[in-house]
Coordinates of C-alpha atoms and ligand atoms in Angstrom, one line a residue:
X1 CA 93.5 82.3 98.3
X2 CA 90.8 81.4 95.8
X3 CA 91.6 80.4 92.2
X4 CA 90.6 82.9 89.4
X5 CA 88.0 80.4 88.1
X6 CA 86.0 80.5 91.3
X7 CA 83.6 83.2 92.4
X8 CA 85.5 86.3 93.7
X9 CA 86.3 86.0 97.4
X10 CA 89.0 88.3 98.3
X11 CA 88.8 91.4 100.4
X12 CA 91.4 94.1 99.9
X13 CA 92.0 97.2 102.0
X14 CA 93.8 100.3 100.5
X15 CA 94.8 102.9 103.0
X16 CA 95.2 106.3 101.5
X17 CA 93.0 105.1 98.7
X18 CA 91.8 108.6 97.8
X19 CA 95.3 110.1 97.3
X20 CA 97.2 110.6 94.1
X21 CA 98.7 107.1 94.0
X22 CA 95.9 105.5 96.0
X23 CA 93.2 106.4 93.5
X24 CA 95.2 104.8 90.7
X25 CA 95.7 101.6 92.9
X26 CA 92.0 101.5 93.6
X27 CA 91.0 101.8 89.9
X28 CA 93.8 99.3 88.9
X29 CA 92.6 96.7 91.4
X30 CA 89.0 97.0 90.1
X31 CA 90.2 96.4 86.6
X32 CA 93.0 93.8 87.1
X33 CA 92.1 91.7 90.1
X34 CA 89.3 89.3 89.1
X35 CA 89.3 87.6 92.5
X36 CA 88.2 90.7 94.3
X37 CA 84.9 90.6 96.2
X38 CA 85.2 93.7 98.3
X39 CA 87.5 96.7 98.1
X40 CA 87.8 98.8 101.2
X41 CA 89.1 102.3 100.6
X42 CA 90.3 103.9 103.8
X43 CA 91.3 107.6 103.9
X44 CA 91.2 110.7 106.0
X45 CA 89.4 112.5 103.2
X46 CA 87.1 110.5 101.0
X47 CA 86.7 111.5 97.3
X48 CA 83.3 111.9 95.7
X49 CA 84.6 109.9 92.7
X50 CA 84.3 106.7 94.8
X51 CA 80.5 106.9 94.4
X52 CA 80.7 106.0 90.7
X53 CA 82.7 102.9 91.5
X54 CA 80.0 101.5 93.8
X55 CA 77.8 100.5 90.9
X56 CA 80.2 97.8 89.6
X57 CA 80.4 94.1 90.4
X58 CA 82.9 94.6 93.3
X59 CA 81.6 95.9 96.6
X60 CA 83.5 99.2 97.2
X61 CA 83.4 100.2 100.8
X62 CA 84.5 103.8 101.6
X63 CA 85.8 104.2 105.1
X64 CA 86.6 107.6 106.5
X65 CA 89.3 107.1 109.0
X66 CA 92.7 108.1 110.4
X67 CA 95.7 105.7 110.4
X68 CA 96.9 107.2 113.7
X69 CA 93.8 105.9 115.4
X70 CA 94.5 102.2 116.1
X71 CA 90.9 101.2 116.7
X72 CA 89.8 102.7 113.3
X73 CA 92.6 100.9 111.5
X74 CA 91.8 97.6 113.3
X75 CA 88.1 97.9 112.3
X76 CA 89.0 98.5 108.7
X77 CA 91.6 95.7 108.5
X78 CA 89.4 93.0 110.2
X79 CA 88.3 90.4 107.7
X80 CA 90.5 91.6 104.8
X81 CA 93.0 89.3 103.1
X82 CA 95.4 91.9 101.8
X83 CA 96.3 95.4 103.0
X84 CA 98.0 97.9 100.7
X85 CA 99.2 100.6 103.0
X86 CA 99.7 103.7 100.9
X87 CA 98.4 106.4 103.3
X88 CA 101.1 108.8 104.3
X89 CA 101.9 112.4 104.9
X90 CA 104.0 113.6 101.9
X91 CA 105.4 116.9 103.0
X92 CA 108.8 118.3 102.0
X93 CA 107.7 121.9 102.1
X94 CA 107.2 122.3 105.9
X95 CA 103.4 122.3 105.8
X96 CA 103.1 119.8 108.7
X97 CA 105.3 119.6 111.8
X98 CA 107.9 116.8 112.1
X99 CA 105.9 115.4 114.9
X100 CA 102.8 115.1 112.8
X101 CA 104.8 113.5 109.9
X102 CA 106.2 111.0 112.3
X103 CA 102.8 110.2 113.8
X104 CA 101.1 109.6 110.5
X105 CA 103.9 107.8 108.7
X106 CA 105.5 105.8 111.5
X107 CA 102.8 105.4 114.2
X108 CA 100.2 104.9 111.4
X109 CA 102.2 102.1 109.9
X110 CA 102.7 100.5 113.3
X111 CA 98.9 100.6 113.7
X112 CA 98.4 98.9 110.4
X113 CA 100.9 96.1 111.3
X114 CA 99.4 95.5 114.7
X115 CA 95.9 95.4 113.1
X116 CA 97.0 92.7 110.7
X117 CA 98.5 90.7 113.5
X118 CA 95.5 91.1 115.7
X119 CA 92.8 90.4 113.1
X120 CA 94.7 87.6 111.2
X121 CA 95.4 89.5 107.9
X122 CA 98.4 87.8 106.4
X123 CA 99.5 90.0 103.5
X124 CA 100.8 93.6 103.8
X125 CA 102.2 95.7 101.0
X126 CA 103.7 99.0 102.0
X127 CA 104.3 102.0 99.8
X128 CA 107.7 103.2 100.8
X129 CA 109.8 105.6 98.8
X130 CA 113.2 106.0 97.0
X131 CA 113.8 108.6 99.8
X132 CA 114.4 105.7 102.2
X133 CA 117.7 105.4 100.3
X134 CA 118.4 108.9 99.2
X135 CA 119.6 111.3 97.9
X136 CA 121.5 111.6 101.2
X137 CA 122.4 114.8 103.0
X138 CA 125.9 114.6 101.6
X139 CA 124.6 114.9 98.0
X140 CA 126.2 111.7 96.8
X141 CA 124.9 110.6 93.4
X142 CA 123.0 107.3 93.1
X143 CA 123.4 106.6 89.4
X144 CA 121.3 103.8 87.9
X145 CA 121.5 101.9 91.1
X146 CA 119.5 98.9 92.2
X147 CA 118.2 97.4 95.5
X148 CA 121.7 96.1 96.3
X149 CA 123.7 99.1 95.4
X150 CA 125.7 100.3 98.4
X151 CA 124.8 103.8 99.4
X152 CA 125.2 105.8 102.5
X153 CA 121.6 106.5 103.5
X154 CA 121.7 109.5 105.9
X155 CA 118.5 111.4 106.6
X156 CA 117.7 114.6 108.4
X157 CA 114.5 115.7 106.9
X158 CA 111.3 114.4 108.8
X159 CA 109.7 112.9 105.6
X160 CA 112.6 110.5 104.6
X161 CA 113.3 109.8 108.2
X162 CA 109.7 108.7 108.7
X163 CA 109.5 106.7 105.6
X164 CA 112.8 104.9 106.5
X165 CA 111.5 104.1 110.0
X166 CA 108.1 102.9 108.7
X167 CA 109.7 100.7 106.0
X168 CA 111.9 99.1 108.7
X169 CA 108.9 98.3 110.8
X170 CA 107.1 96.7 107.9
X171 CA 110.1 94.6 106.9
X172 CA 110.8 93.5 110.5
X173 CA 107.2 92.4 110.9
X174 CA 107.6 89.9 108.1
X175 CA 107.2 86.4 109.6
X176 CA 105.5 87.5 112.8
X177 CA 102.5 85.2 113.6
X178 CA 99.1 86.7 112.9
X179 CA 96.0 85.7 114.8
X180 CA 95.4 82.1 113.8
X181 CA 99.1 81.2 113.7
X182 CA 100.0 81.9 110.1
X183 CA 103.0 84.1 109.3
X184 CA 102.6 87.7 108.2
X185 CA 104.1 88.3 104.8
X186 CA 105.2 91.9 104.1
X187 CA 107.1 93.8 101.4
X188 CA 107.8 97.4 100.5
X189 CA 107.7 99.2 97.2
X190 CA 110.0 102.2 96.7
X191 CA 108.7 104.5 94.0
X192 CA 111.0 107.1 92.6
X193 CA 109.3 110.5 91.9
X194 CA 105.8 109.6 90.7
X195 CA 104.2 111.5 87.9
X196 CA 100.9 111.3 86.0
X197 CA 97.2 112.3 86.3
X198 CA 96.5 114.0 89.6
X199 CA 100.1 114.9 90.4
X200 CA 99.9 118.1 92.5
X201 CA 103.4 119.3 92.1
X202 CA 103.1 119.0 88.3
X203 CA 99.9 121.1 88.6
X204 CA 101.8 123.7 90.7
X205 CA 104.6 123.9 88.1
X206 CA 102.0 124.3 85.3
X207 CA 100.2 127.1 87.1
X208 CA 103.5 128.8 87.9
X209 CA 104.5 128.7 84.2
X210 CA 101.2 130.3 83.3
X211 CA 101.7 133.1 85.8
X212 CA 105.1 133.8 84.2
X213 CA 103.6 134.1 80.7
X214 CA 104.2 130.5 79.7
X215 CA 107.8 130.4 80.9
X216 CA 109.6 128.4 83.5
X217 CA 113.2 129.2 84.4
X218 CA 115.8 126.5 84.6
X219 CA 117.1 126.1 88.2
X220 CA 119.1 122.9 88.1
X221 CA 121.7 121.6 85.5
X222 CA 120.2 119.4 82.8
X223 CA 122.9 116.8 83.6
X224 CA 121.4 116.0 87.0
X225 CA 119.2 112.9 86.5
X226 CA 116.2 112.4 88.7
X227 CA 114.3 109.1 88.7
X228 CA 110.6 109.2 87.7
X229 CA 108.0 106.6 87.3
X230 CA 104.4 106.7 85.9
X231 CA 101.7 106.4 88.5
X232 CA 99.8 103.7 86.5
X233 CA 102.9 101.5 86.5
X234 CA 103.4 102.1 90.3
X235 CA 99.7 101.1 90.8
X236 CA 100.1 98.0 88.6
X237 CA 103.2 97.0 90.6
X238 CA 101.2 97.2 93.8
X239 CA 98.4 95.0 92.4
X240 CA 100.9 92.5 91.1
X241 CA 102.8 92.3 94.4
X242 CA 99.6 91.9 96.3
X243 CA 98.6 89.1 94.0
X244 CA 101.9 87.2 94.0
X245 CA 102.7 87.6 97.7
X246 CA 101.0 84.4 98.8
X247 CA 102.4 82.0 96.1
X248 CA 105.9 83.5 96.4
X249 CA 106.0 84.3 100.1
X250 CA 109.5 82.7 100.8
X251 CA 111.0 84.8 98.0
X252 CA 109.2 88.1 98.3
X253 CA 108.5 88.3 102.1
X254 CA 110.6 91.0 103.7
X255 CA 111.9 92.3 100.4
X256 CA 112.1 95.8 99.0
X257 CA 111.5 96.7 95.3
X258 CA 112.2 100.0 93.5
X259 CA 109.3 101.0 91.2
X260 CA 110.5 101.5 87.7
X261 CA 109.4 101.7 84.1
X262 CA 110.6 103.0 80.8
X263 CA 110.4 106.7 81.6
X264 CA 113.6 108.4 80.4
X265 CA 116.4 109.5 82.6
X266 CA 116.3 113.3 82.7
X267 CA 116.6 116.2 85.1
X268 CA 113.5 117.0 87.2
X269 CA 112.7 120.1 85.1
X270 CA 113.5 118.6 81.7
X271 CA 111.3 115.6 82.6
X272 CA 108.4 117.9 83.5
X273 CA 108.8 119.7 80.2
X274 CA 107.9 116.4 78.4
X275 CA 104.4 117.2 79.5
X276 CA 104.4 120.9 80.1
X277 CA 106.1 121.6 76.7
X278 CA 103.2 120.2 74.6
X279 CA 100.9 122.3 76.9
X280 CA 102.5 125.5 75.8
X281 CA 105.2 126.1 78.4
X282 CA 108.8 126.8 77.7
X283 CA 111.8 126.2 79.9
X284 CA 114.1 129.2 79.6
X285 CA 117.9 128.6 79.6
X286 CA 120.1 125.7 78.7
X287 CA 122.0 126.3 82.0
X288 CA 120.6 127.3 85.4
X289 CA 119.8 131.1 85.2
X290 CA 121.0 131.6 88.8
X291 CA 124.3 130.4 90.1
X292 CA 124.1 127.5 92.6
X293 CA 125.4 129.6 95.5
X294 CA 122.5 132.1 95.0
X295 CA 119.9 129.3 94.9
X296 CA 121.4 128.0 98.2
X297 CA 121.1 131.5 99.7
X298 CA 117.5 131.9 98.5
X299 CA 116.6 128.4 99.8
X300 CA 118.1 129.2 103.1
X301 CA 116.3 132.6 103.2
X302 CA 113.0 130.8 102.5
X303 CA 113.7 128.4 105.4
X304 CA 114.4 131.3 107.7
X305 CA 111.3 133.2 106.6
X306 CA 109.2 130.0 107.1
X307 CA 110.5 129.8 110.7
X308 CA 110.0 133.5 111.4
X309 CA 106.5 133.7 109.9
X310 CA 105.3 130.4 111.4
X311 CA 103.5 132.1 114.3
X312 CA 101.6 134.3 111.8
X313 CA 101.3 132.4 108.5
X314 CA 102.3 129.2 106.9
X315 CA 105.0 130.1 104.3
X316 CA 105.7 127.0 102.2
X317 CA 107.6 127.9 99.0
X318 CA 108.7 125.2 96.5
X319 CA 112.3 126.1 97.0
X320 CA 113.9 125.2 100.3
X321 CA 117.3 123.6 101.2
X322 CA 115.8 120.1 101.0
X323 CA 114.0 120.4 97.7
X324 CA 117.0 122.1 96.2
X325 CA 119.3 119.3 97.3
X326 CA 116.7 116.7 96.0
X327 CA 116.5 118.3 92.6
X328 CA 120.3 118.9 92.4
X329 CA 121.4 115.3 93.2
X330 CA 121.4 112.5 90.7
X331 CA 119.2 109.7 91.8
X332 CA 118.2 107.1 89.3
X333 CA 117.4 103.4 89.4
X334 CA 118.1 100.6 87.0
X335 CA 116.9 97.2 88.2
X336 CA 114.9 94.1 87.2
X337 CA 114.4 92.7 90.7
X338 CA 110.6 93.1 90.4
X339 CA 110.6 91.3 87.1
X340 CA 112.7 88.5 88.5
X341 CA 110.7 88.1 91.7
X342 CA 107.1 88.5 90.5
X343 CA 107.1 88.9 86.8
X344 CA 106.5 92.7 86.7
X345 CA 106.6 94.4 83.4
X346 CA 105.4 98.0 83.1
X347 CA 101.7 98.0 81.8
X348 CA 102.1 101.4 80.3
X349 CA 104.8 102.2 77.7
X350 CA 106.6 105.6 78.0
X351 CA 104.5 106.8 75.0
X352 CA 101.2 105.9 76.8
X353 CA 102.4 107.4 80.1
X354 CA 103.4 110.6 78.4
X355 CA 100.1 110.9 76.4
X356 CA 97.9 110.2 79.4
X357 CA 99.8 112.8 81.5
X358 CA 99.7 115.4 78.7
X359 CA 96.0 114.8 78.3
X360 CA 95.5 115.4 82.0
X361 CA 97.6 118.7 82.1
X362 CA 95.6 120.0 79.0
X363 CA 92.4 119.3 80.8
X364 CA 93.5 121.4 83.8
X365 CA 92.7 124.5 81.8
X366 CA 89.1 123.4 81.6
X367 CA 88.7 123.5 85.4
X368 CA 88.1 120.7 87.8
X369 CA 86.0 117.8 86.6
X370 CA 83.3 115.9 88.5
X371 CA 85.2 112.6 88.7
X372 CA 88.5 111.7 90.3
X373 CA 92.0 112.7 89.1
X374 CA 92.4 109.8 86.7
X375 CA 90.1 108.1 84.3
X376 CA 89.5 104.4 83.9
X377 CA 92.3 102.1 82.8
X378 CA 90.4 100.4 80.0
X379 CA 92.7 100.2 77.0
X380 CA 91.6 101.0 73.5
Ligands
NAI401 N1 104.3 111.3 95.2 C1 105.5 110.7 95.1 O1 106.3 111.1 94.2 C2 105.8 109.6 96.0 C3 105.0 109.1 97.0 N2 105.4 108.0 97.7 C4 104.5 107.5 98.8 O2 103.3 107.1 98.2 C5 102.2 107.2 99.1 C6 101.1 108.0 98.5 O3 101.6 109.3 98.1 P1 100.8 110.3 97.2 O4 99.7 109.6 96.6 O5 101.8 111.1 96.4 O6 100.3 111.3 98.4 P2 98.8 111.9 98.6 O7 99.0 112.9 99.7 O8 98.2 112.3 97.4 O9 98.1 110.6 99.2 C7 98.2 110.2 100.5 C8 96.8 109.9 101.0 O10 96.9 109.5 102.4 C9 95.9 110.1 103.1 N3 96.2 110.2 104.5 C10 97.1 111.1 105.0 N4 97.1 111.1 106.3 C11 96.2 110.1 106.7 C12 95.8 109.6 107.9 N5 96.3 110.1 109.1 N6 94.9 108.6 107.9 C13 94.4 108.2 106.7 N7 94.7 108.6 105.5 C14 95.7 109.6 105.5 C15 95.6 111.4 102.4 O11 94.3 111.9 102.7 C16 95.8 111.1 101.0 O12 94.6 110.7 100.4 C17 102.8 107.9 100.4 O13 103.0 106.9 101.3 C18 104.1 108.4 99.9 O14 105.1 108.4 100.9 C19 106.5 107.4 97.5 C20 107.4 107.8 96.5 C21 107.1 108.9 95.7
LIG402 C1 113.0 125.0 91.8 C2 113.5 123.8 92.6 C3 114.9 123.7 92.6 C4 112.9 122.5 92.0 C5 112.1 121.9 93.1 C6 111.6 120.5 92.7 C7 111.2 119.7 94.0 C8 109.9 120.3 94.4 C9 111.1 118.2 93.6 C10 112.4 117.7 93.2 C11 112.5 116.2 93.6 C12 111.1 116.0 94.2 C13 110.9 114.8 95.1 C14 111.4 113.5 94.5 O1 110.7 113.2 93.3 C15 111.2 112.3 95.4 C16 110.0 112.3 96.3 C17 109.6 111.1 96.8 C18 108.6 111.0 97.7 O2 108.4 109.9 98.3 C19 107.7 112.1 97.9 C20 107.8 113.2 96.9 C21 109.3 113.5 96.6 C22 109.9 114.0 98.0 C23 109.4 114.6 95.6 C24 108.9 116.0 96.1 C25 109.2 117.2 95.2 C26 110.7 117.3 94.8 C27 111.5 117.6 96.0

């Protein structure tokens, strides 16, 4: 690849570039990758905020397309140096069928890999998930674990199943020869629960709190830790991996990295309150208000109702057996693999991550803005 002193030459493609994480990756690339000549943003649904980026020095090319359509993916990949494959169907509420989740997450990833091979693109970064590891269906805790911590990864839900299969495809593709004879270099990033500007579930919790007169009711014990990571740091990690993959291919190729930063270890609800609290919401109860067996019953009832109502209406409540198990099982990471392998350090401190997220939640009251979900990354 070109040196930073030369004119920008690199072409990057970000699939899912208009999603929650994708938008942050796109903006981070424009700010932090001086060698970028063209940035292709590929998504099923393009955001209008992309227009404002087209006036900058980097050519931003918006491509409306579907990762399940191999020819659309190949056309977008052709001529790019690096692909960041973030597009995915994130559904743990039963909105999409297992078949659709598999098609987008697994077949879509296979299409991206084959497009790289066929068109000669050598570097592929895949956005995987902590869910590839766990929590597993047995509810085993994963406490401050790292990439080498033994854990029985057993999946039943379509989303983690699909992410695990897709990650495996990406890692197995490392070393395959791309058109022209050079080896494909791949790696996978595994974010824990991402938060920050544009996070839909945080928005849902906020709105739910407003509906209940500014109150949320504790559902899971405060002692259950759930790993969280700020979206800006996840985006930065993608940018850094993409940048370092060529120089450090023997070390980084075929590797997985958890995404981490200095966000505190807390329960899912207590962590959300770090942002929702300053926005006027209160979490009621130091212990869960309902006994666990009752929550399990309600979650099961919700699943049953979803199944019964499916022919008539899509019933997708927040609480189901899977989300309850997720929130109720400790899963936190403690690792420095990304630092050791490619010099990653979080670009946003916990204080900055928190302030930016609070600012975004506060702005939700003012209604939707004209831009994207997140602002620019320029630091004061
Ligand atoms: N949100 C989270 O806490 C975590 C997310 N991830 C992964 O990060 C990635 C991004 O997730 P989010 O930004 O949260 O989700 P998101 O739903 O906001 O973004 C996904 C993007 O992919 C696009 N997309 C979906 N199907 C597509 C298709 N067939 N063709 C082209 N584009 C398509 C969507 O339009 C959307 O813009 C996903 O791969 C997800 O599995 C991993 C760990 C945690
Ligand atoms: C009232 C309930 C008991 C609380 C429900 C909270 C849940 C909606 C969320 C708890 C854990 C979340 C998941 C976790 O952060 C890991 C994830 C990784 C991904 O790759 C996608 C998103 C998610 C599955 C995330 C989804 C919401 C939770 C299940």
